[in-house]
Amino acid sequence: MRIRSFEEYQAAYQKSVEDPEAFWAEVAQHFQWRKPWTKTLQWNFEEPSIKWFVGGKLNITENCLDRHLAERGDQPAIIWEPNDPNEAGTTLTYRMLHDQVCRFANVLKRNGVVKGDRVCIYMPMVPELAIAVLACARIGAVHSVVFGGFSAQSIADRINDAQCKVVVTADGSYRGNKEVPLKNTVDDALIACPSVKRVIVMTRTRTPVSMIKGRDVWWEQELKQVTADCPAEEMDAEDMLFILYTSGSTGKPKGVVHTCGGYMVYAAYTFQNVFQYENNQVHFCTADIGWITGHSYIVYGPLACGATSLIFEGVPTYPDAGRFWDITDKHNVNILYTAPTAIRSLMGFGTDVVAKHDLSSLQVLGSVGEPINAEAWHWYDDNIGKNRCPIVDTWWQTETGGILISPLAGITKTKPTFATLPLPGVQPILVDENGKEIEGNGVSGNLCMKFPWPGILRTTYGDHERCRQTYFATYPGLYFTGDGCLRDEDGYYRITGRVDDVLNVSGHRIGTAEVENAINMHTGVVESAVVGYPHDIKGQGIYAYVITEHELDDKDADLTKRDINATVSRVIGPIAKPDKIQFVSGLPKTRSGKIMRRILRKIAEGDTSNLGDTTTLLDPAVVEDIKAGAL
Ligand code: 7RM
């Protein structure tokens, strides 16, 4: 399972393409199965129907916890660093984590959760979040973690889509110098969520919260009622492990479904090989567990490999912009995995902040979530890695379960801005608009995959047709990623960004349609169009063109912008607030009524010199108006 040289990578890659089933069967043997699988892979991309390790039985928590007890029961599994550096953190050994997961699994059972039930988790970045996730997996419940920054409306949408029976939350959370009222937000959400029978509330900030009799119970009280004895539920390899909602180009977020066997094998295999994880290393992934990166590379991947995973509750700039480096030195972090947006934001504080730190424990650096620009790459390399730590620019998606294209740390020659080469088992293909393969090197196209890997999504919850339409119908026979991609003369891959209407703002995936729908909910708004534009720190900023019912004077325009932001915050969450709002009298539409986003994108980018062909526009004059008022 472990690749140690570039020659071994090439051999593994070749084997994985020639005989994928034999390749993955060999990898999967490194895990603990209750019953072996009878067929390694059954698939077609038409329905789609994808099954790995057919008939195999396992429980992922036995692999992440029980399996390690004999050898590393006293090794830290989780190191927790609180928001406030003066508050004591905690370290949970594998034995302690096993104990707590079993106890909380019993709490879930006590509260009526059975195998197959969906549980929504809306928590701060505390060890209890990982414990809740693993407790679900222990008893075969399906977790749906919702990022703590989402609004009540977003929580309600996700709970209702998955018909969650139980919500696990906390009274509040600390983020920098802010306190966020999580339970309050859950209460607002639950007004519209009849499927929820129980809310389990963990104590974190001890802010006053309502506790409704018959529905709400305290985490700590419940724990007193249970033992630490909880045998793991036997799961089929293809039983659902979790749902994670992610934005697409149309409508509401989709519930991406991952299953027990394939996801586990893929998260662990990629963790070990991409980061070249060695026993006893400390791995610090700065993502939130509310995103796929946290699922795969804070919880499941590291724990399946017996690693020590650091969970950080706070933000990179609190109490100052040296916090990541403080944490690195304090806990002797060996692997640091973060997002370009964090790097760019910390760059802005200068190198003095960094210079006060040792950082000699670092051995591998990682990047994820968005394209990393050359300047950020070099700053990371020079100032954090001191030119002695390989950087792995890891490309992947919620739908892929784990990393697909990335260097192997210290093994693959890196090139700034390139995710480099596909991992074993990954077969990328570039296609043109018509789905025709673009062969050879020094070419660009739309990035697709022609063969499944164990971590690929199986469906979108409750709507398989949507899964087919979104990922498998654009180019029949291929999985379409939604990303544009360049393959250079060396066969190295550089992901250039989304080719659909999905924005990537500070590494967060946001659909333009979602933001438009939220803006349109404001009483004064008639119509809107949202596009992305280059933003120095966020990667992309959100630019909204808005038509209002009445013309606004300067003062009203200002107030309305703030109200629109408040509306978007309320409907989706603060991460989706537009950076710029331009009031316009019309939008550039074709005769068939389609908004020409290409033109709006150009204007938002500040490039109005050449707007391309505008002859198909219904009313070319609106373009001049929009250009004149551009922000
Ligand atoms: C892991 C994650 C997925 C989208 C994806 C890309 C973009 C992610 C990179 C990247 C360039 C990278 N999941 N993306 N990683 N672009 N280089 N290394 O982010 O589902 O939230 O987003 O993010 O556009 O399609 S995600």
XYZ file of C-alpha atoms and ligand atoms in Angstrom:
657
model
C 0.000 0.000 0.000
C 2.975 2.232 0.590
C 4.777 3.887 -2.341
C 8.380 4.841 -1.590
C 9.895 6.054 -4.829
C 8.937 7.490 -8.184
C 9.664 4.116 -9.789
C 7.241 2.496 -7.347
C 4.668 5.162 -8.188
C 5.029 4.419 -11.891
C 4.743 0.688 -11.299
C 1.695 1.132 -9.053
C 0.088 3.459 -11.574
C 0.644 1.032 -14.415
C -0.763 -1.878 -12.434
C -3.769 0.206 -11.364
C -4.658 0.888 -14.995
C -3.936 -2.589 -16.352
C -5.758 -4.430 -13.576
C -7.648 -2.008 -11.326
C -9.450 -4.768 -9.463
C -6.262 -6.591 -8.517
C -4.645 -3.290 -7.595
C -7.387 -2.158 -5.214
C -7.959 -5.641 -3.810
C -4.330 -5.626 -2.741
C -4.689 -2.198 -1.098
C -7.947 -3.145 0.636
C -6.346 -6.210 2.221
C -4.486 -3.888 4.590
C -7.751 -3.192 6.402
C -9.876 -5.188 8.775
C -12.899 -6.790 7.175
C -15.511 -8.817 9.013
C -16.174 -10.694 5.801
C -14.162 -10.536 2.576
C -15.682 -9.161 -0.609
C -16.630 -11.485 -3.428
C -16.206 -9.059 -6.340
C -13.821 -6.099 -6.196
C -15.685 -3.825 -8.622
C -18.978 -3.685 -10.477
C -19.695 -0.543 -12.425
C -21.197 1.379 -15.246
C -21.144 5.140 -15.682
C -24.480 5.126 -17.543
C -26.910 4.655 -14.645
C -24.439 5.238 -12.883
C -23.956 2.199 -10.663
C -20.652 1.821 -8.870
C -19.919 -0.840 -6.275
C -16.562 -1.584 -4.715
C -15.701 -4.615 -2.577
C -19.080 -6.184 -3.250
C -20.338 -8.319 -0.369
C -17.521 -7.181 1.938
C -18.502 -6.445 5.546
C -16.725 -4.047 7.870
C -17.087 -1.161 10.244
C -14.941 1.869 9.538
C -14.557 2.661 13.257
C -13.052 -0.776 13.888
C -10.467 0.231 11.319
C -10.001 3.738 12.728
C -10.046 2.777 16.416
C -10.231 -0.840 17.642
C -7.595 -2.046 15.201
C -5.022 0.351 16.672
C -5.601 -0.329 20.357
C -3.093 -3.143 20.815
C -0.235 -1.363 19.127
C -0.959 2.322 19.746
C -3.631 2.529 22.407
C -1.647 5.180 24.263
C -0.634 7.188 21.205
C -2.496 10.461 20.669
C -5.234 10.076 18.066
C -6.515 13.616 18.403
C -4.769 16.711 19.662
C -7.195 19.540 20.188
C -6.119 23.178 20.138
C -8.852 25.553 21.367
C -9.698 28.931 19.893
C -8.184 30.736 22.875
C -4.479 29.876 23.193
C -4.750 30.366 26.964
C -7.382 27.700 27.345
C -6.063 24.202 27.971
C -6.428 21.906 24.988
C -6.853 18.179 25.177
C -5.167 15.105 23.820
C -7.144 11.939 23.243
C -5.221 8.707 22.876
C -6.633 5.998 20.652
C -7.874 4.232 23.783
C -9.620 7.369 25.055
C -11.115 8.156 21.666
C -12.379 4.582 21.337
C -13.963 4.851 24.769
C -15.661 8.168 24.008
C -16.906 7.107 20.598
C -18.450 3.963 22.119
C -20.082 6.000 24.867
C -21.534 8.564 22.501
C -22.663 5.804 20.143
C -24.646 4.443 23.086
C -26.090 7.925 23.661
C -27.281 7.970 20.052
C -28.864 4.539 20.502
C -30.535 5.662 23.732
C -32.041 8.504 21.771
C -33.583 6.245 19.189
C -30.951 6.245 16.464
C -30.726 2.957 14.581
C -28.687 1.757 11.603
C -29.563 3.718 8.477
C -30.983 6.769 10.324
C -29.618 10.145 9.314
C -28.038 12.375 11.969
C -27.275 16.048 11.348
C -24.156 17.336 13.094
C -23.762 21.109 13.535
C -20.834 21.595 15.865
C -17.756 23.686 16.604
C -14.300 22.281 15.809
C -13.967 20.367 19.078
C -13.046 16.693 19.612
C -16.730 15.976 20.231
C -17.397 16.734 16.562
C -15.089 13.898 15.492
C -16.554 11.752 18.271
C -20.105 12.369 17.017
C -19.080 11.538 13.438
C -17.395 8.291 14.488
C -20.235 7.378 16.871
C -22.664 7.520 13.942
C -20.363 5.304 11.893
C -20.053 2.906 14.838
C -23.764 2.122 14.847
C -24.352 2.461 11.110
C -26.139 5.797 11.284
C -25.488 8.163 8.369
C -23.934 11.471 9.380
C -24.616 14.724 7.606
C -22.218 17.317 8.960
C -23.269 20.902 8.296
C -20.540 23.545 8.474
C -21.000 25.791 11.536
C -21.128 28.905 9.345
C -24.338 27.952 7.552
C -27.644 29.666 8.300
C -30.767 28.191 9.904
C -32.367 28.017 6.470
C -29.427 26.048 5.064
C -29.525 23.648 8.026
C -33.273 23.173 7.562
C -32.880 22.460 3.843
C -30.216 19.847 4.553
C -32.113 18.242 7.432
C -35.290 18.003 5.382
C -33.563 16.659 2.298
C -32.007 13.843 4.335
C -34.943 13.478 6.758
C -32.619 13.555 9.767
C -34.003 12.116 12.986
C -31.482 13.608 15.388
C -29.366 16.776 15.478
C -26.121 16.950 17.416
C -25.012 20.489 18.206
C -23.434 22.686 20.889
C -24.710 25.707 22.778
C -22.267 27.900 20.880
C -18.835 28.079 19.341
C -15.817 30.366 19.598
C -14.258 31.713 16.435
C -11.599 34.366 16.950
C -13.109 37.033 19.168
C -16.649 36.052 18.172
C -19.105 33.738 19.853
C -21.496 31.976 17.504
C -24.887 30.828 18.881
C -25.160 27.374 17.315
C -28.114 26.047 19.319
C -30.128 29.168 18.608
C -29.578 28.711 14.917
C -30.599 25.057 15.175
C -33.785 26.135 17.033
C -34.621 28.481 14.150
C -34.001 25.699 11.656
C -36.112 23.156 13.499
C -39.296 25.218 13.182
C -39.458 23.741 9.696
C -38.040 20.247 10.354
C -40.697 17.746 11.436
C -38.394 14.724 11.008
C -36.210 15.759 13.960
C -37.166 13.993 17.179
C -34.131 14.762 19.319
C -31.409 17.412 19.715
C -28.279 16.555 21.660
C -26.537 19.689 22.917
C -22.915 19.723 23.944
C -21.690 22.414 26.330
C -19.009 24.671 24.910
C -19.644 28.383 25.474
C -22.400 27.969 28.084
C -24.327 30.773 26.515
C -28.029 30.621 27.517
C -29.989 28.290 25.275
C -33.577 27.110 25.165
C -33.977 23.448 26.075
C -37.293 22.053 24.927
C -38.686 19.208 27.025
C -39.105 15.993 25.097
C -36.808 17.172 22.322
C -33.557 18.614 23.675
C -31.063 16.787 25.887
C -27.590 17.673 27.147
C -24.626 15.720 25.805
C -22.971 15.561 29.240
C -26.111 14.361 31.034
C -26.706 11.681 28.475
C -23.162 10.379 28.819
C -23.820 9.621 32.463
C -26.477 7.122 31.430
C -24.339 4.873 29.245
C -21.433 2.444 29.352
C -18.367 2.322 27.120
C -19.409 -0.991 25.655
C -20.649 -0.617 22.116
C -19.875 -3.321 19.590
C -19.522 -1.954 16.079
C -22.411 -2.564 13.699
C -21.527 -4.818 10.787
C -21.843 -2.757 7.616
C -21.896 -3.739 3.990
C -19.085 -2.139 1.995
C -21.754 -0.312 -0.014
C -23.881 0.811 2.947
C -24.061 4.566 3.244
C -21.422 6.116 5.523
C -22.277 9.781 5.159
C -23.993 12.515 3.197
C -22.230 15.814 2.619
C -23.981 18.685 0.878
C -22.155 20.599 -1.804
C -23.062 23.358 -4.229
C -23.552 22.922 -7.923
C -24.462 25.151 -10.818
C -28.206 24.887 -10.325
C -30.672 25.045 -7.456
C -30.120 23.659 -4.015
C -26.979 21.910 -2.780
C -26.771 18.206 -3.471
C -26.257 15.517 -0.833
C -23.169 13.683 -2.013
C -23.265 10.080 -0.763
C -20.184 8.082 0.244
C -20.193 4.462 1.326
C -18.257 2.551 3.980
C -15.758 0.326 2.170
C -14.530 2.248 -0.841
C -14.398 5.588 0.938
C -12.357 4.148 3.804
C -9.853 2.451 1.513
C -9.475 5.553 -0.627
C -9.193 8.117 2.194
C -6.562 6.022 3.984
C -4.581 5.107 0.858
C -4.361 8.695 -0.328
C -3.546 10.036 3.152
C -0.659 7.669 3.563
C 0.804 8.126 0.109
C 0.232 11.782 -0.724
C 1.561 13.045 2.608
C 4.009 10.126 2.946
C 2.791 9.790 6.494
C 5.241 8.062 8.869
C 4.331 6.549 12.247
C 3.960 9.040 15.084
C 3.845 12.110 12.874
C 1.454 14.914 13.790
C -0.863 15.922 10.965
C -2.524 19.351 11.034
C -5.264 19.874 8.487
C -6.718 23.361 8.963
C -10.027 22.666 7.192
C -13.310 22.437 9.064
C -14.800 18.972 9.509
C -17.913 20.510 7.929
C -16.160 20.178 4.542
C -14.958 17.036 2.758
C -11.322 17.911 3.484
C -12.047 17.613 7.195
C -13.956 14.353 6.763
C -11.178 12.684 4.775
C -8.007 14.262 6.150
C -8.816 15.167 9.751
C -11.017 12.236 10.686
C -11.130 9.136 8.516
C -7.847 9.088 6.556
C -5.496 9.871 9.453
C -7.316 7.660 11.968
C -7.518 4.742 9.554
C -3.714 5.025 9.291
C -3.190 5.327 13.054
C -1.937 8.899 12.764
C -2.175 11.793 15.207
C -4.615 14.369 13.863
C -4.735 17.927 15.153
C -8.093 19.678 15.427
C -7.982 23.463 15.670
C -11.084 25.285 16.815
C -10.179 28.826 15.833
C -9.157 30.992 12.906
C -5.694 31.688 11.410
C -5.595 35.322 12.549
C -6.570 35.000 16.218
C -5.154 36.201 18.503
C -2.745 37.164 15.720
C -1.621 36.095 12.265
C 1.014 33.799 13.757
C -1.485 31.316 15.160
C -0.822 28.483 12.680
C 2.896 28.824 13.358
C 2.350 28.912 17.138
C 0.372 25.699 16.861
C 3.000 24.137 14.621
C 5.739 24.774 17.183
C 3.612 23.960 20.228
C 2.546 20.553 18.938
C 5.514 19.767 16.710
C 3.370 19.525 13.628
C 5.007 17.473 10.879
C 2.420 17.787 8.114
C 0.530 21.026 7.518
C -2.388 20.948 5.087
C -4.127 24.249 4.372
C -5.814 26.333 1.671
C -4.308 28.942 -0.673
C -6.724 31.541 0.690
C -5.234 31.131 4.180
C -1.712 31.379 2.775
C -2.557 34.540 0.806
C -4.206 36.143 3.785
C -1.232 35.350 6.065
C 1.230 36.568 3.414
C -0.327 39.980 3.855
C 0.913 40.156 7.458
C 4.533 39.918 6.357
C 7.355 37.544 7.161
C 8.212 39.066 10.581
C 5.294 37.202 12.127
C 6.625 33.939 10.723
C 10.267 34.609 11.572
C 9.504 34.488 15.297
C 8.768 30.789 14.933
C 10.949 27.743 14.625
C 8.830 25.562 12.283
C 11.608 22.957 12.134
C 9.150 20.148 12.908
C 7.489 20.621 9.514
C 8.257 17.989 6.899
C 5.430 18.180 4.383
C 3.165 21.034 3.286
C -0.146 20.636 1.535
C -2.545 22.863 -0.364
C -6.194 22.218 -1.204
C -9.471 23.774 -2.220
C -8.578 26.117 -5.057
C -5.801 26.810 -7.514
C -2.666 28.011 -5.739
C -1.028 30.930 -7.527
C 2.738 30.954 -8.030
C 3.303 33.806 -5.570
C 1.499 32.011 -2.722
C 3.235 28.736 -3.604
C 6.671 30.335 -3.329
C 5.838 32.212 -0.144
C 4.687 28.943 1.430
C 7.786 27.162 0.152
C 10.279 29.867 1.232
C 8.843 31.067 4.516
C 7.005 28.092 5.949
C 8.783 25.117 4.400
C 12.143 26.952 4.308
C 12.669 25.292 0.937
C 13.112 21.910 2.614
C 9.506 20.650 2.715
C 7.826 19.263 -0.378
C 4.526 20.974 -1.215
C 1.653 18.767 -2.314
C -0.936 20.703 -4.324
C -3.845 18.284 -3.980
C -6.734 18.462 -6.407
C -10.001 16.735 -5.555
C -13.681 17.318 -4.769
C -16.441 16.449 -2.320
C -17.593 13.957 -4.926
C -14.233 12.228 -5.245
C -13.965 11.352 -1.534
C -10.211 11.785 -1.579
C -7.320 13.317 -3.496
C -7.157 12.399 -7.217
C -4.338 14.474 -8.667
C -1.350 15.381 -6.514
C 2.354 14.944 -6.068
C 3.472 12.291 -3.577
C 5.458 14.256 -1.001
C 9.175 14.110 -1.691
C 8.646 11.631 -4.528
C 6.977 13.511 -7.378
C 8.932 16.460 -8.731
C 6.748 19.478 -8.024
C 6.024 22.472 -10.222
C 4.309 25.570 -8.778
C 0.589 25.825 -9.697
C 0.493 22.200 -10.895
C -1.296 19.403 -9.063
C 1.100 17.293 -11.147
C 0.114 13.645 -11.740
C -2.888 11.368 -11.129
C -2.656 9.008 -8.164
C -2.704 5.268 -8.842
C -6.212 4.213 -9.844
C -7.056 7.625 -11.277
C -7.540 7.930 -15.055
C -8.010 11.560 -16.107
C -9.052 12.518 -19.605
C -9.424 15.959 -21.166
C -12.325 16.528 -23.533
C -13.542 19.388 -25.695
C -17.051 20.888 -25.639
C -18.327 17.987 -27.726
C -16.840 15.340 -25.501
C -14.090 14.470 -27.928
C -10.896 13.377 -26.208
C -8.014 15.836 -26.393
C -4.946 13.677 -26.625
C -1.290 14.426 -26.185
C 0.501 16.978 -24.044
C 0.500 20.755 -24.073
C -3.314 20.852 -24.291
C -6.282 22.054 -22.228
C -9.864 20.915 -21.879
C -12.584 19.848 -19.524
C -11.373 17.431 -16.883
C -13.137 14.061 -16.719
C -12.368 10.608 -15.334
C -12.833 7.497 -17.398
C -12.663 4.851 -14.695
C -14.000 4.707 -11.126
C -11.796 4.770 -8.008
C -13.044 3.486 -4.636
C -13.834 6.969 -3.238
C -16.122 8.161 -6.052
C -19.614 9.301 -5.021
C -22.344 6.681 -5.406
C -25.363 8.938 -5.708
C -26.866 12.228 -4.584
C -29.174 11.561 -1.683
C -32.786 11.008 -2.624
C -32.269 11.911 -6.275
C -30.161 9.516 -8.292
C -31.237 11.113 -11.557
C -29.681 14.369 -10.425
C -26.402 12.559 -9.827
C -26.537 11.092 -13.325
C -27.437 14.425 -14.923
C -24.799 16.418 -13.062
C -21.779 14.166 -13.334
C -22.365 11.427 -15.895
C -24.584 12.872 -18.639
C -22.523 15.790 -19.990
C -20.006 13.400 -21.528
C -21.538 9.908 -21.721
C -19.298 7.242 -20.245
C -17.238 9.755 -18.261
C -17.359 11.352 -14.810
C -17.281 15.125 -15.393
C -15.537 17.144 -12.690
C -16.755 20.610 -13.680
C -13.141 21.819 -13.798
C -11.037 23.102 -16.644
C -7.532 21.731 -16.862
C -4.220 22.101 -18.646
C -1.874 19.172 -19.335
C 1.587 20.525 -20.048
C 4.486 19.161 -22.054
C 5.522 16.918 -19.143
C 2.035 15.479 -18.809
C 1.565 17.474 -15.598
C -1.960 18.636 -14.730
C -2.868 22.174 -13.711
C -6.472 22.743 -12.669
C -7.549 26.119 -13.950
C -10.915 26.484 -12.201
C -14.582 25.724 -12.651
C -16.080 25.794 -16.109
C -19.638 25.765 -14.734
C -21.523 28.322 -12.653
C -19.839 27.375 -9.416
C -17.732 29.902 -7.523
C -14.789 29.130 -5.303
C -14.641 31.826 -2.644
C -11.881 31.292 -0.083
C -11.965 27.605 -0.972
C -15.731 27.436 -0.342
C -17.872 26.106 -3.164
C -20.859 28.348 -3.827
C -23.329 28.150 -6.703
C -24.129 31.419 -8.476
C -27.779 30.299 -8.702
C -27.904 29.803 -4.940
C -26.661 33.342 -4.322
C -29.059 34.741 -6.929
C -32.007 32.970 -5.299
C -31.016 34.428 -1.938
C -30.631 37.955 -3.344
C -33.987 37.650 -5.100
C -35.649 36.977 -1.760
C -35.040 40.617 -0.796
C -38.335 42.510 -1.182
C -36.912 45.280 -3.341
C -35.158 42.999 -5.819
C -36.645 42.123 -9.198
C -33.819 40.085 -10.646
C -30.117 39.443 -10.188
C -27.123 37.814 -11.812
C -24.052 36.683 -9.907
C -20.568 36.025 -11.263
C -17.102 35.559 -9.830
C -14.163 37.923 -10.266
C -10.485 37.564 -9.316
C -9.901 38.478 -5.668
C -6.391 38.799 -4.206
C -7.087 36.831 -1.037
C -10.298 34.899 -1.593
C -9.283 33.659 -5.036
C -12.705 34.639 -6.293
C -15.008 37.364 -5.066
C -18.771 37.496 -5.569
C -20.048 40.198 -7.927
C -23.817 40.704 -8.028
C -25.733 42.669 -10.660
C -29.099 43.573 -9.201
C -32.254 45.073 -10.675
C -34.442 46.761 -8.069
C -38.134 47.603 -8.246
C -37.536 51.325 -7.785
C -34.593 53.473 -8.709
C -32.480 54.207 -5.618
C -30.663 57.398 -4.590
C -27.160 57.025 -3.156
C -28.284 56.744 0.447
C -30.972 54.156 -0.296
C -28.624 52.248 -2.556
C -26.186 51.956 0.308
C -28.825 50.749 2.741
C -30.261 48.313 0.233
C -26.837 46.790 -0.393
C -26.510 46.165 3.315
C -29.982 44.652 3.435
C -29.185 42.401 0.496
C -26.068 41.209 2.313
C -28.100 40.584 5.444
C -30.623 38.643 3.362
C -27.958 36.440 1.787
C -26.402 35.889 5.207
C -29.750 34.837 6.588
C -30.635 32.577 3.679
C -27.266 30.858 3.045
C -24.670 32.107 5.521
C -22.067 34.887 5.720
C -19.693 33.062 3.332
C -22.050 33.755 0.418
C -22.339 37.543 0.885
C -21.533 39.430 -2.323
C -18.313 41.460 -2.234
C -19.715 43.895 -4.785
C -23.271 44.811 -5.661
C -23.987 46.875 -8.757
C -27.516 48.122 -9.326
C -28.438 47.906 -12.985
C -31.512 48.684 -15.039
C -31.294 45.538 -17.141
C -29.270 42.383 -17.680
C -27.677 41.303 -20.972
C -30.023 38.635 -22.263
C -30.249 36.688 -25.469
C -33.481 36.654 -27.430
C -34.318 33.360 -25.720
C -33.980 35.055 -22.330
C -30.669 33.548 -21.270
C -28.375 35.843 -19.295
C -25.003 36.173 -21.039
C -22.757 35.634 -18.047
C -19.647 35.792 -20.173
C -20.225 39.514 -20.603
C -20.990 40.063 -16.933
C -17.869 38.151 -15.970
C -15.721 40.323 -18.235
C -17.143 43.499 -16.762
C -16.673 42.201 -13.206
C -13.058 41.385 -14.072
C -12.639 44.993 -15.168
C -11.958 43.943 -18.738
C -14.442 45.872 -20.854
C -12.265 46.385 -23.913
C -13.343 43.246 -25.705
C -16.686 41.806 -24.714
C -16.801 39.429 -27.659
C -19.874 38.844 -29.727
C -22.858 40.795 -28.399
C -24.971 40.616 -31.553
C -27.305 37.976 -30.160
C -28.332 40.314 -27.342
C -31.918 41.416 -27.134
C -30.889 44.925 -26.090
C -27.169 45.719 -26.578
C -27.670 49.102 -24.883
C -27.859 47.554 -21.392
C -24.241 46.498 -21.753
C -23.130 50.120 -22.115
C -25.095 51.076 -18.997
C -23.575 48.222 -16.994
C -20.062 49.109 -18.201
C -20.575 52.711 -17.160
C -21.641 51.737 -13.639
C -19.074 48.945 -13.090
C -17.491 48.803 -9.637
C -11.390 19.340 -1.692
C -12.398 20.383 -2.125
C -13.929 21.180 -5.260
C -13.448 22.192 -6.256
C -12.806 21.563 -7.470
C -11.867 22.669 -7.912
C -11.403 23.288 -6.623
C -9.922 21.876 -5.134
C -7.958 22.272 -5.955
C -8.912 22.977 -6.717
C -7.254 23.801 -8.093
C -6.577 22.395 -6.327
N -13.631 19.941 -2.412
N -10.117 22.712 -6.166
N -8.618 21.611 -4.981
N -8.564 23.732 -7.780
N -6.282 23.166 -7.398
N -5.585 21.780 -5.648
O -12.067 21.518 -2.183
O -15.923 20.018 -3.338
O -15.254 21.778 -1.833
O -14.403 21.788 -4.068
O -12.424 22.996 -5.667
O -12.558 23.620 -8.664
O -13.777 21.222 -8.430
S -14.862 20.884 -2.876
